[in-house]
């Protein structure tokens, strides 16, 4: 007993001594700037989305630096933020080298992943290997979040395992039985399609068509005819923005008509979609409406959605899209993490995120992560794009408490 | 059954268009024994010309056809003079041209990337008619029909050139036997230069329809178009421009049937066809001479 | 005396190997991004492996990356299913590439550009098969493979160095042995070489297999180092293209040409190519054109022209 107690005492003393010296060392070594490392894609299938996210993050950094920097609790002072960013051109192998560069050469304090599941996936094992917390803005692939980890946190988008649930419930509620699902064969779209299929299956609906296509698919003309041959009521297409554009264009030209058509990116990048597909091609399409289309007025941290839109507009002279908002939100969460973490270590950063989880609401909605790093908050409703004048508007149709109108179903032939 | 009809009609339209895609590559090879590995990149350039014409200046993209021809003359003539005679004097023009034009292709890809960015670009679908035309109850977008019609016109024009003009006779003479043509006093250099320019012009015209048939155009599409063209040309037999039509139809029907019934395997079609043909019948479906090393 | 001449023959090769080993063992201490150095080694291996085939037989495989991808996938699948030591899995990757080369052996019947384009088609088919969604249960399909439980940057770095030394040793052997001389005779004139009693078909096939082995081993170690990868990361034609450009630039048919070519151009790539890829693409496109027109022997031929012997 005695020896045990004294051992414990000794150990505690040693630990305290170490902690004190560590704190002293830290206090002495407070960095002159906070290095936030990230990647963006100037080209390739993820370029538009990635650049939006990156601009949002830069907008946050510029705003916080104007106020003297981010408050770091570990040092009790504000420290200016510096973003170190490289261009991975949407290539995972380039991204691997560059994530390595950020970790080993630039020795960044905070590591932020590029847009989307594909470019995030290569960073996940790297971050774990180097004991870095990976701040994952928009990588929602289900297979990232299969075990408990201290080194991964999805901060700005719901995990793919919860994301399509409202859509599935809506289909079940509307009693739409013949559902065709076509998805891009990548972590993001395949997880979406898989989750949707599962939830529909529990409701007794088996898709009449369920098929993956390469992420690079740019012509859906023939596929659409194969889908039409299964006589579906609803055709749900899960892709990245270029897929969604190609799908909706092919549909508009094909002479085919479905009662319901769904696609993801009209709700995130409406300007890009309208430019490429046209208002007519988008009419009556369903999508996930995202902030800033959906607005959160009451927030506990940072600007609310409407204020963000105004501020972003004033600074960048354009309307923010969802990915700008997601990038900005990522900055906000990092900021909150830094002003919460008592010590300047990656593990404390992660603990800080766990601490603010469930108690924080930002412009994207409630922030809630689980121990695997998956985002369970920030839910997306279902909306339909309906013509208005020469343009279009979004009508949220599900869930009931967020609905702004009723869906036009079946979609009228044009 | 309905799907089969759809695939066949679609395959013919698609195949006719791809004959146009491949024919320029074959013309240049037939006349000069030069492999234009930048062929796909020239097609992409044609696509961007159409994009500029319609999105930037607001004209109908069909206006890019004369522009592509003009562009082919402006670019093709000096390019021909700079590299082709030099290559033909070397000991292995086929292989050296292969590498050299690969380099040119990379340069074009880089320049289009710098000028237009790496994103996929599409053309307004209304420009070529927003409706669709049905045959055997199968609906296809207007743009597919226009692409097929333009392709047929180009191929007929080429056929007319070969069979009804003096330059065309000379071209065929050179294709049959270069040395003999030289000996009979044909101005090989001039005829070759015309064929070179015509090859690029045909690539440029095909490029205009790429955004419609393939969905979009982007700088990195060139390599894939080159290999597909190569497959089509080899199926029809290298050096025989009209055989390319057969190659195009085989490719078009094969692709459409695969897309309809085994869509996830359709991207293998051109490569598998190419491999099978070169191994089983290296001279192509219409060729006579064997090409074993 | 024969010993002496053997020693004389071996010396340049040994010197190259020693310099490479020393260089890549010391560099990580001076430059922290080991991943970049690793990729540099990978490209030297691939450039050298391509040189073994192109430089010594004249066959230019545009689909060379197919063997690399084949090695990467075979290695990873062995790691996932066979529970062998990683190095054994890498060896299996090399072997898989050799088997693939045997299957593709008939391509060697084709000449010049036909061979190049057919090998490209073969590598693309391999890529489409591996990345097909229908095979996702076996190959991981488009979702790639994850072998992060064997992730070991340092060990895989050393393994790639070993592959690099092996490849350079092979090139040195090709350069200085009787076998290599026969190859060069074949390249210049296959008919008279055959008449002189050289088994042209057999020797060509051996080089093809060796060159595939090297790429397969490199692919295996590369997969081990990445540990999470998508099919396009190991099958992208960019890899073939880089190997070809680097080899042409340095000078094919030599030992140090490909090393110099890969080292110089990959360094240039990491300096400007990563941030502005189009500029790099423009530069190497122009380089190819200029090399073909004015310097078919690569930059090393600048020395040979002045009478300096290049190993």
Coordinates of N, CA and C in Angstrom, one line a residue, chain A residues 52-233:
Chain A
X52 N -14.6 27.2 -53.5 CA -15.6 27.9 -52.6 C -15.2 27.7 -51.2
X53 N -14.9 26.5 -50.8 CA -14.6 26.2 -49.4 C -13.3 27.0 -49.0
X54 N -12.4 27.0 -49.9 CA -11.1 27.7 -49.5 C -11.3 29.2 -49.4
X55 N -12.2 29.8 -50.2 CA -12.5 31.2 -50.1 C -13.2 31.5 -48.8
X56 N -14.1 30.6 -48.4 CA -14.8 30.8 -47.1 C -13.8 30.8 -46.0
X57 N -12.8 29.9 -46.0 CA -11.8 29.8 -45.0 C -10.9 31.1 -45.0
X58 N -10.6 31.5 -46.2 CA -9.8 32.8 -46.3 C -10.5 34.0 -45.8
X59 N -11.8 34.0 -46.1 CA -12.7 35.1 -45.6 C -12.7 35.1 -44.1
X60 N -12.8 33.9 -43.5 CA -12.7 33.9 -42.0 C -11.4 34.4 -41.5
X61 N -10.3 34.0 -42.1 CA -8.9 34.3 -41.6 C -8.8 35.8 -41.7
X62 N -9.2 36.4 -42.9 CA -9.1 37.9 -43.0 C -9.9 38.6 -42.0
X63 N -11.1 38.1 -41.7 CA -11.9 38.8 -40.7 C -11.3 38.7 -39.3
X64 N -10.8 37.5 -39.0 CA -10.2 37.4 -37.6 C -8.9 38.2 -37.4
X65 N -8.1 38.2 -38.5 CA -6.9 39.0 -38.4 C -7.1 40.5 -38.3
X66 N -8.3 40.9 -38.8 CA -8.6 42.3 -38.7 C -8.8 42.7 -37.2
X67 N -9.3 41.7 -36.5 CA -9.5 41.9 -35.0 C -8.3 41.5 -34.2
X68 N -7.2 41.3 -34.9 CA -6.0 41.1 -34.1 C -5.6 39.6 -34.0
X69 N -6.4 38.7 -34.6 CA -6.0 37.3 -34.6 C -7.0 36.5 -33.7
X70 N -6.8 35.2 -33.7 CA -7.7 34.3 -33.0 C -7.2 34.2 -31.5
X71 N -8.1 34.2 -30.6 CA -7.8 34.1 -29.2 C -7.4 32.7 -28.9
X72 N -6.2 32.5 -28.4 CA -5.7 31.1 -28.0 C -5.7 31.0 -26.5
X73 N -6.6 30.1 -26.0 CA -6.7 30.0 -24.5 C -5.4 29.6 -23.9
X74 N -4.7 28.7 -24.6 CA -3.5 28.1 -24.0 C -2.4 29.2 -23.7
X75 N -2.4 30.3 -24.5 CA -1.5 31.4 -24.3 C -2.1 32.6 -23.8
X76 N -3.4 32.6 -23.6 CA -4.2 33.7 -23.1 C -3.9 35.0 -24.0
X77 N -3.8 34.8 -25.2 CA -3.7 36.0 -26.1 C -4.2 35.8 -27.5
X78 N -4.3 36.8 -28.2 CA -4.7 36.7 -29.7 C -3.5 36.5 -30.5
X79 N -3.6 35.6 -31.4 CA -2.4 35.3 -32.3 C -2.9 35.4 -33.8
X80 N -2.2 36.2 -34.6 CA -2.7 36.2 -36.0 C -2.7 34.9 -36.7
X81 N -3.6 34.7 -37.6 CA -3.7 33.4 -38.4 C -3.0 33.5 -39.7
X82 N -2.3 32.5 -40.1 CA -1.7 32.5 -41.4 C -2.2 31.2 -42.1
X83 N -2.7 31.3 -43.3 CA -3.2 30.1 -44.0 C -2.1 29.7 -45.0
X84 N -1.6 28.4 -44.8 CA -0.7 27.8 -45.8 C -1.4 26.9 -46.7
X85 N -1.5 27.1 -48.0 CA -2.3 26.3 -48.8 C -1.6 25.9 -50.1
X86 N -1.9 24.7 -50.5 CA -1.3 24.2 -51.8 C -2.5 23.7 -52.7
X87 N -2.1 23.6 -54.0 CA -3.1 23.2 -55.0 C -2.9 21.7 -55.3
X88 N -3.9 20.9 -55.0 CA -3.7 19.5 -55.3 C -4.4 19.1 -56.7
X89 N -5.0 20.0 -57.4 CA -5.6 19.7 -58.7 C -6.6 18.6 -58.7
X90 N -7.2 18.3 -57.6 CA -8.2 17.3 -57.4 C -7.5 15.9 -57.5
X91 N -6.2 15.8 -57.4 CA -5.5 14.5 -57.5 C -5.2 14.0 -56.1
X92 N -5.6 12.7 -55.8 CA -5.3 12.2 -54.5 C -3.8 12.0 -54.3
X93 N -3.1 11.6 -55.3 CA -1.6 11.4 -55.1 C -0.9 12.7 -54.9
X94 N -1.3 13.7 -55.6 CA -0.7 15.0 -55.3 C -1.0 15.5 -53.9
X95 N -2.3 15.2 -53.6 CA -2.8 15.6 -52.2 C -1.9 15.0 -51.1
X96 N -1.6 13.7 -51.3 CA -0.8 13.0 -50.3 C 0.5 13.7 -50.1
X97 N 1.2 14.0 -51.2 CA 2.5 14.7 -51.0 C 2.3 16.0 -50.3
X98 N 1.3 16.7 -50.7 CA 1.1 18.0 -50.1 C 0.6 18.0 -48.7
X99 N -0.2 17.1 -48.3 CA -0.6 16.9 -46.9 C 0.7 16.7 -46.1
X100 N 1.6 15.8 -46.6 CA 2.9 15.5 -46.0 C 3.7 16.8 -45.9
X101 N 3.7 17.6 -46.9 CA 4.4 18.8 -46.9 C 3.9 19.7 -45.8
X102 N 2.6 19.8 -45.6 CA 2.0 20.7 -44.6 C 2.4 20.2 -43.2
X103 N 2.4 18.9 -43.0 CA 2.7 18.3 -41.7 C 4.2 18.4 -41.4
X104 N 5.0 17.8 -42.4 CA 6.4 17.6 -42.0 C 7.3 18.9 -42.3
X105 N 7.0 19.6 -43.3 CA 7.8 20.8 -43.7 C 7.3 22.1 -43.1
X106 N 6.0 22.3 -43.3 CA 5.5 23.6 -42.8 C 5.1 23.5 -41.3
X107 N 5.0 22.3 -40.8 CA 4.7 22.1 -39.4 C 3.5 22.9 -39.0
X108 N 2.4 22.8 -39.7 CA 1.2 23.6 -39.4 C 0.6 23.2 -38.0
X109 N 0.0 24.2 -37.4 CA -0.6 24.0 -36.1 C -2.0 23.3 -36.2
X110 N -2.7 23.7 -37.3 CA -4.0 23.1 -37.5 C -4.1 22.6 -39.0
X111 N -4.5 21.4 -39.1 CA -4.6 20.8 -40.4 C -6.0 20.7 -40.9
X112 N -6.3 21.3 -42.0 CA -7.7 21.3 -42.6 C -7.7 20.6 -43.9
X113 N -8.6 19.7 -44.1 CA -8.6 18.9 -45.3 C -9.2 19.7 -46.5
X114 N -8.9 19.2 -47.7 CA -9.6 19.8 -48.9 C -11.0 19.4 -48.9
X115 N -11.7 19.9 -49.9 CA -13.2 19.6 -50.1 C -13.4 18.1 -50.4
X116 N -14.5 17.6 -49.8 CA -15.0 16.3 -50.2 C -14.3 15.1 -49.7
X117 N -15.0 14.0 -49.8 CA -14.5 12.7 -49.3 C -13.3 12.2 -50.0
X118 N -13.2 12.4 -51.3 CA -12.1 11.8 -52.1 C -10.8 12.4 -51.6
X119 N -10.8 13.7 -51.6 CA -9.5 14.4 -51.3 C -9.2 14.4 -49.8
X120 N -10.2 14.1 -49.0 CA -10.0 14.0 -47.5 C -9.5 12.6 -47.2
X121 N -9.9 11.6 -47.9 CA -9.6 10.3 -47.6 C -8.1 10.0 -47.4
X122 N -7.2 10.6 -48.2 CA -5.8 10.3 -48.1 C -5.2 11.0 -46.9
X123 N -5.9 12.0 -46.4 CA -5.3 12.7 -45.2 C -5.6 12.0 -43.9
X124 N -6.7 11.2 -43.9 CA -7.1 10.6 -42.7 C -6.0 9.7 -42.0
X125 N -5.4 8.7 -42.8 CA -4.3 7.9 -42.2 C -3.1 8.8 -41.9
X126 N -2.8 9.7 -42.8 CA -1.6 10.6 -42.6 C -1.7 11.3 -41.3
X127 N -2.9 11.9 -41.0 CA -3.0 12.7 -39.8 C -2.9 11.8 -38.6
X128 N -3.5 10.6 -38.7 CA -3.4 9.7 -37.5 C -2.0 9.3 -37.3
X129 N -1.3 9.0 -38.3 CA 0.1 8.6 -38.2 C 1.0 9.7 -37.5
X130 N 0.7 11.0 -37.9 CA 1.5 12.1 -37.3 C 0.8 12.7 -36.1
X131 N -0.2 12.0 -35.6 CA -0.9 12.5 -34.4 C -1.4 13.9 -34.6
X132 N -1.9 14.2 -35.7 CA -2.5 15.5 -36.0 C -4.0 15.3 -36.0
X133 N -4.7 16.3 -35.5 CA -6.2 16.3 -35.6 C -6.5 16.8 -37.0
X134 N -7.2 16.0 -37.8 CA -7.6 16.5 -39.1 C -9.0 17.2 -39.0
X135 N -9.0 18.5 -39.3 CA -10.3 19.2 -39.4 C -10.8 18.9 -40.8
X136 N -11.9 18.2 -40.8 CA -12.5 17.8 -42.1 C -13.8 18.6 -42.4
X137 N -13.7 19.6 -43.3 CA -14.9 20.4 -43.5 C -16.0 19.6 -44.2
X138 N -15.7 19.0 -45.3 CA -16.8 18.4 -46.1 C -16.6 17.0 -46.5
X139 N -15.7 16.3 -45.9 CA -15.5 14.9 -46.2 C -16.5 14.0 -45.4
X140 N -17.5 13.6 -46.0 CA -18.6 12.9 -45.2 C -18.7 11.4 -45.4
X141 N -17.8 10.8 -46.2 CA -17.8 9.4 -46.6 C -18.0 8.6 -45.3
X142 N -18.9 7.6 -45.4 CA -19.3 6.9 -44.2 C -18.1 6.1 -43.6
X143 N -17.2 5.6 -44.5 CA -16.1 4.7 -44.0 C -15.0 5.5 -43.3
X144 N -15.1 6.8 -43.1 CA -14.1 7.5 -42.3 C -14.4 7.3 -40.8
X145 N -15.7 7.1 -40.6 CA -16.1 7.3 -39.2 C -16.5 5.9 -38.6
X146 N -15.7 4.9 -38.8 CA -16.1 3.6 -38.3 C -15.5 3.3 -37.0
X147 N -14.5 4.0 -36.5 CA -13.9 3.7 -35.2 C -13.6 5.0 -34.4
X148 N -13.5 4.8 -33.1 CA -13.2 6.0 -32.2 C -11.8 6.6 -32.6
X149 N -11.7 7.9 -32.7 CA -10.4 8.5 -33.0 C -10.3 9.9 -32.4
X150 N -9.1 10.2 -32.1 CA -8.8 11.6 -31.6 C -8.3 12.5 -32.8
X151 N -8.2 11.9 -34.0 CA -7.5 12.7 -35.0 C -8.4 13.0 -36.2
X152 N -9.7 13.0 -36.0 CA -10.6 13.3 -37.1 C -11.9 14.0 -36.6
X153 N -12.3 15.1 -37.3 CA -13.5 15.7 -36.9 C -14.1 16.3 -38.1
X154 N -15.3 15.9 -38.5 CA -16.1 16.4 -39.6 C -16.9 17.6 -39.1
X155 N -16.5 18.8 -39.5 CA -17.0 20.0 -38.9 C -18.1 20.7 -39.6
X156 N -18.2 20.6 -40.9 CA -19.2 21.5 -41.7 C -20.2 20.8 -42.6
X157 N -20.3 19.5 -42.5 CA -21.3 18.8 -43.3 C -21.8 17.5 -42.5
X158 N -23.0 17.2 -42.7 CA -23.5 16.0 -42.0 C -22.8 14.7 -42.6
X159 N -22.5 13.7 -41.7 CA -22.0 12.5 -42.2 C -23.0 11.9 -43.2
X160 N -22.4 11.2 -44.2 CA -23.3 10.6 -45.2 C -24.2 9.6 -44.7
X161 N -24.0 9.1 -43.5 CA -24.9 8.1 -42.9 C -26.2 8.8 -42.3
X162 N -26.1 10.1 -42.1 CA -27.3 10.7 -41.6 C -27.9 11.7 -42.6
X163 N -27.1 12.1 -43.5 CA -27.4 13.1 -44.5 C -28.7 12.8 -45.3
X164 N -28.8 11.6 -45.9 CA -29.9 11.3 -46.8 C -31.2 10.9 -46.1
X165 N -31.1 10.8 -44.7 CA -32.3 10.3 -44.0 C -33.6 11.1 -44.3
X166 N -33.5 12.4 -44.2 CA -34.7 13.2 -44.5 C -35.3 12.9 -45.9
X167 N -34.4 12.7 -46.8 CA -34.8 12.5 -48.2 C -35.6 11.1 -48.3
X168 N -35.0 10.1 -47.6 CA -35.6 8.8 -47.6 C -37.0 8.8 -47.0
X169 N -37.0 9.5 -45.8 CA -38.3 9.6 -45.1 C -39.3 10.3 -46.0
X170 N -38.9 11.4 -46.7 CA -39.8 12.1 -47.6 C -40.4 11.1 -48.6
X171 N -39.5 10.4 -49.3 CA -40.0 9.4 -50.3 C -41.0 8.4 -49.7
X172 N -40.7 8.0 -48.5 CA -41.6 7.0 -47.9 C -42.9 7.7 -47.5
X173 N -42.9 8.9 -47.0 CA -44.1 9.6 -46.7 C -44.9 9.9 -47.9
X174 N -44.3 10.2 -49.0 CA -45.1 10.5 -50.2 C -45.5 9.2 -50.9
X175 N -45.2 8.0 -50.4 CA -45.5 6.7 -50.9 C -45.0 6.6 -52.4
X176 N -43.8 7.0 -52.6 CA -43.2 6.8 -53.9 C -42.5 5.5 -53.9
X177 N -43.0 4.5 -54.7 CA -42.5 3.2 -54.5 C -41.4 2.8 -55.6
X178 N -41.6 3.4 -56.8 CA -40.6 3.0 -57.8 C -39.5 4.1 -57.8
X179 N -38.4 3.7 -57.2 CA -37.3 4.7 -57.1 C -36.0 4.1 -57.9
X180 N -35.5 5.0 -58.7 CA -34.2 4.7 -59.4 C -33.1 5.5 -58.8
X181 N -32.0 4.8 -58.5 CA -30.9 5.6 -57.9 C -29.6 5.4 -58.8
X182 N -29.0 6.5 -59.2 CA -27.8 6.4 -60.0 C -26.8 7.3 -59.2
X183 N -25.6 6.7 -59.0 CA -24.6 7.4 -58.1 C -23.2 7.4 -58.7
X184 N -22.4 8.4 -58.4 CA -21.0 8.4 -58.8 C -20.3 7.4 -57.9
X185 N -19.4 6.6 -58.4 CA -18.7 5.6 -57.6 C -17.6 6.2 -56.9
X186 N -17.9 6.9 -55.8 CA -16.9 7.4 -54.9 C -17.4 7.4 -53.5
X187 N -16.5 7.6 -52.5 CA -17.0 7.4 -51.1 C -18.2 8.3 -50.8
X188 N -18.2 9.5 -51.3 CA -19.3 10.4 -50.9 C -20.6 10.0 -51.5
X189 N -20.7 9.8 -52.8 CA -22.0 9.5 -53.4 C -22.4 8.1 -53.1
X190 N -21.4 7.2 -53.1 CA -21.8 5.8 -52.8 C -22.4 5.6 -51.3
X191 N -21.8 6.4 -50.4 CA -22.3 6.3 -49.0 C -23.8 6.9 -49.0
X192 N -24.0 8.0 -49.7 CA -25.3 8.6 -49.8 C -26.3 7.6 -50.3
X193 N -25.9 7.0 -51.5 CA -26.8 6.0 -52.1 C -27.1 4.8 -51.2
X194 N -26.0 4.3 -50.6 CA -26.1 3.2 -49.7 C -27.1 3.4 -48.5
X195 N -26.9 4.6 -47.9 CA -27.7 4.9 -46.8 C -29.2 5.0 -47.2
X196 N -29.4 5.7 -48.3 CA -30.7 5.9 -48.8 C -31.4 4.6 -49.1
X197 N -30.6 3.7 -49.7 CA -31.2 2.4 -50.1 C -31.6 1.6 -48.8
X198 N -30.7 1.7 -47.8 CA -31.0 1.0 -46.5 C -32.3 1.6 -45.9
X199 N -32.4 2.9 -45.8 CA -33.5 3.5 -45.1 C -34.8 3.2 -45.9
X200 N -34.7 3.2 -47.2 CA -35.9 2.9 -48.0 C -36.3 1.4 -47.8
X201 N -35.2 0.6 -47.7 CA -35.4 -0.9 -47.5 C -36.2 -1.1 -46.3
X202 N -35.8 -0.4 -45.2 CA -36.6 -0.6 -43.9 C -38.0 -0.2 -44.0
X203 N -38.3 0.8 -45.0 CA -39.7 1.2 -45.2 C -40.4 0.3 -46.2
X204 N -39.7 -0.7 -46.7 CA -40.3 -1.7 -47.6 C -40.2 -1.3 -49.0
X205 N -39.3 -0.4 -49.4 CA -39.2 0.0 -50.8 C -37.8 -0.4 -51.3
X206 N -37.8 -1.2 -52.3 CA -36.6 -1.6 -53.0 C -36.4 -0.9 -54.3
X207 N -35.3 -0.2 -54.5 CA -35.1 0.5 -55.7 C -35.3 -0.3 -57.0
X208 N -35.9 0.2 -58.0 CA -36.0 -0.6 -59.2 C -34.8 -0.5 -60.1
X209 N -33.9 0.5 -59.7 CA -32.6 0.6 -60.5 C -31.6 1.2 -59.5
X210 N -30.5 0.6 -59.4 CA -29.5 1.0 -58.4 C -28.1 0.8 -59.0
X211 N -27.4 1.8 -59.4 CA -26.3 1.7 -60.3 C -25.2 2.7 -60.1
X212 N -23.9 2.3 -60.0 CA -22.8 3.3 -59.9 C -22.2 3.6 -61.2
X213 N -21.8 4.8 -61.4 CA -21.1 5.2 -62.7 C -19.8 5.9 -62.2
X214 N -18.8 5.9 -63.1 CA -17.5 6.5 -62.8 C -17.7 8.0 -62.4
X215 N -16.9 8.5 -61.5 CA -17.0 9.9 -61.0 C -16.8 10.8 -62.2
X216 N -16.1 10.3 -63.3 CA -15.8 11.2 -64.4 C -17.0 11.2 -65.4
X217 N -18.0 10.5 -65.2 CA -19.1 10.3 -66.2 C -19.6 11.7 -66.6
X218 N -19.7 11.9 -67.9 CA -20.2 13.2 -68.4 C -21.3 13.1 -69.4
X219 N -21.8 11.9 -69.7 CA -22.9 11.8 -70.6 C -23.9 10.7 -70.1
X220 N -25.1 11.2 -69.7 CA -26.0 10.3 -69.1 C -27.1 9.9 -70.1
X221 N -27.0 10.2 -71.4 CA -28.1 10.0 -72.3 C -28.5 8.6 -72.4
X222 N -27.6 7.7 -72.6 CA -27.9 6.3 -72.7 C -28.4 5.7 -71.4
X223 N -27.7 6.1 -70.3 CA -28.1 5.6 -69.0 C -29.5 6.0 -68.7
X224 N -29.9 7.2 -69.1 CA -31.3 7.7 -68.8 C -32.3 6.8 -69.4
X225 N -32.0 6.3 -70.6 CA -32.9 5.4 -71.3 C -33.0 4.1 -70.6
X226 N -31.9 3.6 -70.1 CA -31.9 2.4 -69.4 C -32.7 2.5 -68.1
X227 N -32.6 3.7 -67.5 CA -33.4 4.0 -66.3 C -34.9 4.0 -66.6
X228 N -35.2 4.8 -67.7 CA -36.6 4.9 -68.1 C -37.2 3.6 -68.3
X229 N -36.4 2.6 -68.8 CA -37.0 1.3 -69.1 C -37.5 0.6 -67.9
X230 N -37.0 1.0 -66.7 CA -37.5 0.4 -65.4 C -38.7 1.1 -64.9
X231 N -39.2 2.1 -65.6 CA -40.4 2.9 -65.3 C -40.4 3.4 -63.8
X232 N -39.5 4.2 -63.5 CA -39.4 4.7 -62.1 C -40.3 6.0 -61.9
X233 N -40.8 6.2 -60.7 CA -41.5 7.5 -60.5 C -40.4 8.6 -60.1

